[in-house]
mmCIF file of C-alpha atoms in Angstrom:
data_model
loop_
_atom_site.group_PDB
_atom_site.id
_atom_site.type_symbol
_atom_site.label_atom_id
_atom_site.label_comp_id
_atom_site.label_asym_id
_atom_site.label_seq_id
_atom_site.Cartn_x
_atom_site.Cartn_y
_atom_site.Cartn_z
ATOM 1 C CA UNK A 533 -12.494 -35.391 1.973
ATOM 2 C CA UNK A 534 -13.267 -33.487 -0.800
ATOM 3 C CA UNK A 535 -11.882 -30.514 0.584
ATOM 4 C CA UNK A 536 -8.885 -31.761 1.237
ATOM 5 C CA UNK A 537 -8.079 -33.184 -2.502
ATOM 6 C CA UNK A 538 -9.017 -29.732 -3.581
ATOM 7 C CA UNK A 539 -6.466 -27.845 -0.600
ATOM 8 C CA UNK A 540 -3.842 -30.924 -2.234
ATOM 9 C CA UNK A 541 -4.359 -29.821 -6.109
ATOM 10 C CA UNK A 542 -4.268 -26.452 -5.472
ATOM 11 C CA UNK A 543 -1.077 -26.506 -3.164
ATOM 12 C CA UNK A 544 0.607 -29.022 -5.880
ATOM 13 C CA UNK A 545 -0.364 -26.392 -8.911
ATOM 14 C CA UNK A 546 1.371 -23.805 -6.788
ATOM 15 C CA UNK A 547 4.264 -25.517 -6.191
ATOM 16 C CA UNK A 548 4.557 -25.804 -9.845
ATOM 17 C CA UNK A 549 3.670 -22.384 -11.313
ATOM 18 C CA UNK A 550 6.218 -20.937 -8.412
ATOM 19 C CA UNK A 551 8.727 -23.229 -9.944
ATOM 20 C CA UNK A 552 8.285 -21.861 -13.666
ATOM 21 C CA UNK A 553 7.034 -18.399 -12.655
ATOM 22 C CA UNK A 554 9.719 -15.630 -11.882
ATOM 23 C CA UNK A 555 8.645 -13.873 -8.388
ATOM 24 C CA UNK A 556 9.555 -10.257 -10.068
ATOM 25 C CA UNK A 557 6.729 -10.679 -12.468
ATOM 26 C CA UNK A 558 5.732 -6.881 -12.291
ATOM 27 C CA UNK A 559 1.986 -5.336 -13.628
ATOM 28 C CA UNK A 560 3.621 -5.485 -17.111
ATOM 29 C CA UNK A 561 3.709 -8.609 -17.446
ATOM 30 C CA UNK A 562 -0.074 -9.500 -17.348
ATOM 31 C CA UNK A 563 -0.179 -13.094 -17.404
ATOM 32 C CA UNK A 564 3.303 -13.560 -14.852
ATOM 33 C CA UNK A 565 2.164 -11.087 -12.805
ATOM 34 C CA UNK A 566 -1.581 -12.921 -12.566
ATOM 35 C CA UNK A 567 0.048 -16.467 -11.646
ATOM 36 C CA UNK A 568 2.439 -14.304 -8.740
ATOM 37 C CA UNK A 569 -0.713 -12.788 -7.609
ATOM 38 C CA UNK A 570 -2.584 -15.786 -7.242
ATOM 39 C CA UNK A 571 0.153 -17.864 -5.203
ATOM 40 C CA UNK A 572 0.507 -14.951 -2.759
ATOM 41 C CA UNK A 573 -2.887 -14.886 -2.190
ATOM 42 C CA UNK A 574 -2.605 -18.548 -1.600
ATOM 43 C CA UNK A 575 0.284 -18.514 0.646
ATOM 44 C CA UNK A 576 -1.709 -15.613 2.268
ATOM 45 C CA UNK A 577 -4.299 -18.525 2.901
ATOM 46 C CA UNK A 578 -1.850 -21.139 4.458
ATOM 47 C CA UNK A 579 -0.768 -18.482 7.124
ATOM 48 C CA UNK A 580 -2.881 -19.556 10.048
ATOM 49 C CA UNK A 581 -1.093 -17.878 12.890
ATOM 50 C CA UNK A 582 -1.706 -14.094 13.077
ATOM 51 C CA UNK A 583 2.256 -13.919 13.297
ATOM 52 C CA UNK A 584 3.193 -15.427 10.791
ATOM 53 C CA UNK A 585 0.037 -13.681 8.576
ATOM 54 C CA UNK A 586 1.943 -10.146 9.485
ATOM 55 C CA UNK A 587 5.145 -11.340 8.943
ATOM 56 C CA UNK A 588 4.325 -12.581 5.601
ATOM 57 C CA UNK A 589 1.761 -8.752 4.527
ATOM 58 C CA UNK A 590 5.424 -7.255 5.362
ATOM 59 C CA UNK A 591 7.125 -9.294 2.779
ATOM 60 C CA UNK A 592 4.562 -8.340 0.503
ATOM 61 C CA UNK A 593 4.815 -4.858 1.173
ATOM 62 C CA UNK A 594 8.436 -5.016 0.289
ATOM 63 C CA UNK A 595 7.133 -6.427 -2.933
ATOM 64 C CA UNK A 596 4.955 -4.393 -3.231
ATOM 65 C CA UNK A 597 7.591 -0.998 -3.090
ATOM 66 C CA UNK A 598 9.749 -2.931 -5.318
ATOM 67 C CA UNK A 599 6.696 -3.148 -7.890
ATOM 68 C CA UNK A 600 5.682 0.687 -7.286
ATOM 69 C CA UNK A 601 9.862 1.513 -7.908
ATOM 70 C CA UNK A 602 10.076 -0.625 -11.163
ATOM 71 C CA UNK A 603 6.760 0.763 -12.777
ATOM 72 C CA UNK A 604 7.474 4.707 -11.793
ATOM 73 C CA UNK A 605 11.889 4.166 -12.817
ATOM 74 C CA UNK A 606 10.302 2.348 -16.340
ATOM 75 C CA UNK A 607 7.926 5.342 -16.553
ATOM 76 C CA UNK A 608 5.221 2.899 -16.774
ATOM 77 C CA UNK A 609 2.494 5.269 -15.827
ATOM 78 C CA UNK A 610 -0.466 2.990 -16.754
ATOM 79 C CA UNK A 611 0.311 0.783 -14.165
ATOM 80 C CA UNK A 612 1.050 3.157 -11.371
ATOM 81 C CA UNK A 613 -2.302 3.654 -9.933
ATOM 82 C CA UNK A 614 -3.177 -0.070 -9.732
ATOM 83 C CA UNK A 615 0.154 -0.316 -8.199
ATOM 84 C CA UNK A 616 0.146 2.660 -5.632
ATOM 85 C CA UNK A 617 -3.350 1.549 -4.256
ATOM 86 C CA UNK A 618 -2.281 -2.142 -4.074
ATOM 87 C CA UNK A 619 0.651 -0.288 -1.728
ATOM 88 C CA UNK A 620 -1.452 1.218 0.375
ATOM 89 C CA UNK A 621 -3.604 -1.650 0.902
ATOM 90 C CA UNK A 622 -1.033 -4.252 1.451
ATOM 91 C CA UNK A 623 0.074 -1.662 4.190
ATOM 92 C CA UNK A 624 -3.574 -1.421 5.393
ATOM 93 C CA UNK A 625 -3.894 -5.249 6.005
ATOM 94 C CA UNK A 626 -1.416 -5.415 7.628
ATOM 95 C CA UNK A 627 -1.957 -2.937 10.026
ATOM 96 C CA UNK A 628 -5.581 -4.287 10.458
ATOM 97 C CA UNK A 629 -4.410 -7.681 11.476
ATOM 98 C CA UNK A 630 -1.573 -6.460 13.918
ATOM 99 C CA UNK A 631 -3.997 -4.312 15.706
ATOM 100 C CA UNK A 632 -7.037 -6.677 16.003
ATOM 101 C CA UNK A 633 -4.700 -9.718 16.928
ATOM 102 C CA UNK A 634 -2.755 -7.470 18.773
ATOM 103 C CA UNK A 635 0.573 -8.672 17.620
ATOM 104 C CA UNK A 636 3.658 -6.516 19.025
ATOM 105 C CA UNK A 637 5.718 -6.103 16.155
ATOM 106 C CA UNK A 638 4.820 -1.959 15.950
ATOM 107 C CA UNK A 639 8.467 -1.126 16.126
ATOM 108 C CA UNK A 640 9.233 -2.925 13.412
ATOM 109 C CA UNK A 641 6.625 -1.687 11.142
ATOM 110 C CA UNK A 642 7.416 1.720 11.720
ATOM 111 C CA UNK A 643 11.415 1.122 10.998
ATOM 112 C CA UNK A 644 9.805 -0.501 7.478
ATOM 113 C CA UNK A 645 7.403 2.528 6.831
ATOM 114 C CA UNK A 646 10.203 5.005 8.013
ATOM 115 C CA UNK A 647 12.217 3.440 5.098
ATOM 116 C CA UNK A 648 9.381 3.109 2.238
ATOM 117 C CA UNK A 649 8.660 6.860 3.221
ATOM 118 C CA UNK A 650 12.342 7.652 1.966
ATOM 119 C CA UNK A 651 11.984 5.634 -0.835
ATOM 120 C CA UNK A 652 8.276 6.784 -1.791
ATOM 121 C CA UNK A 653 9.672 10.036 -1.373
ATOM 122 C CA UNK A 654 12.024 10.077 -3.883
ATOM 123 C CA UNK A 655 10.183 8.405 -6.565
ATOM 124 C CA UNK A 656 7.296 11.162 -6.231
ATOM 125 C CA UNK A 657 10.372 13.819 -6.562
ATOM 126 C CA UNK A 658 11.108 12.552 -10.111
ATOM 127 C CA UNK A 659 7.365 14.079 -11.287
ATOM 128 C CA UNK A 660 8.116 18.202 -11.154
ATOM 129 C CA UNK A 661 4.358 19.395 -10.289
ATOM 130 C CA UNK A 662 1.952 18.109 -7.175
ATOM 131 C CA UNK A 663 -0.725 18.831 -10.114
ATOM 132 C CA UNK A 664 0.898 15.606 -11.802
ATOM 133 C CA UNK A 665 -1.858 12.567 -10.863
ATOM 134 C CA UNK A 666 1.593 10.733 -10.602
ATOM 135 C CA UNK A 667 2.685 13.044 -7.551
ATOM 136 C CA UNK A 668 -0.580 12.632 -5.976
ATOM 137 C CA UNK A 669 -0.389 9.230 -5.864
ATOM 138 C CA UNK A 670 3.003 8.377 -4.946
ATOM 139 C CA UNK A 671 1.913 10.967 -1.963
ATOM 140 C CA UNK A 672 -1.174 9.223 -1.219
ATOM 141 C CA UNK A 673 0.701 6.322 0.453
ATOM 142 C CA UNK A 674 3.373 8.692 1.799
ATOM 143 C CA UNK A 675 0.337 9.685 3.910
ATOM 144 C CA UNK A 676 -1.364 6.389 4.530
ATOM 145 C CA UNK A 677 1.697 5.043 5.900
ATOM 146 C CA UNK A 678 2.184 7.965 8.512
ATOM 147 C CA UNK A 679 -1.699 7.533 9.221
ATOM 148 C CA UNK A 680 -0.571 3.980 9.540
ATOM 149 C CA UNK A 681 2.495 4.510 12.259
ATOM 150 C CA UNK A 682 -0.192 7.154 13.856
ATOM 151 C CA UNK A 683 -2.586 4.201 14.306
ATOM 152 C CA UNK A 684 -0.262 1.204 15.945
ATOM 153 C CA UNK A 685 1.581 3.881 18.261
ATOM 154 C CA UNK A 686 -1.707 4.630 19.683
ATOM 155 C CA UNK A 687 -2.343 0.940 20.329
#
């Protein structure tokens, strides 16, 4: 019983906060992007079925490229490590729980890493040297994704 008041608050304060927080709170914005954080990991938590659990990681790895895109076009270079790793690991988890659940959406999530790849691409052209950390980075989960695709066609 106790559980459940606690499951009721905590869905209740997330209604709220998603109410009165904007969803393209980016890195920036430490407090926003803190309260965004926190209901996406617990909508992550409310996702049951391992469907619906992938479905959702490749929302959030649209969010995620979106975040990446806003902090390297602001030239907000303190924030693009944090935000090139989170990337990458968003794309990790979700290729984690489509191959140990098995789920047969691997067309799909190549058509969306085919895509970021473009767009990943691009942004890591607008730094002039591979020397740049900046470069590296952006390149890092140019590579992870392929890795990625390599993984789920093999599955």
């Amino acid at each position: 019983m106790k559980n459940l008041v606690l499951v009721v608050i905590i869905i209740v304060l997330s209604v709220i906060t998603l109410s009165t927080s904007p969803n393209n709170a980016y890195p920036e914005a430490t407090f926003k992007y803190s309260q965004k954080r926190l209901i996406e990991k617990i909508t992550l938590k409310l996702h049951f079925n391992p469907q619906s659990k992938a479905d959702y990681y490749l929302h959030l790895l649209e969010i995620r490229l979106d975040e990446v895109s806003h902090i390297v076009n602001e030239n907000q270079l303190s924030y693009i490590e944090s935000s090139t790793h989170r990337y990458a690991a968003t794309a990790g988890n979700l290729i984690d729980i489509v191959i140990s659940q098995k789920i047969n959406i691997s067309n799909q999530i190549k058509s969306v890493f085919t895509k970021h790849i473009e767009v990943l691409t691009i942004l890591r052209d607008k730094y002039p040297s591979q020397d740049m950390a900046e470069w590296r980075l952006l390149q890092d989960d140019i590579n992870y994704l392929k890795l990625y695709s390599q993984q789920i066609s093999t599955k």
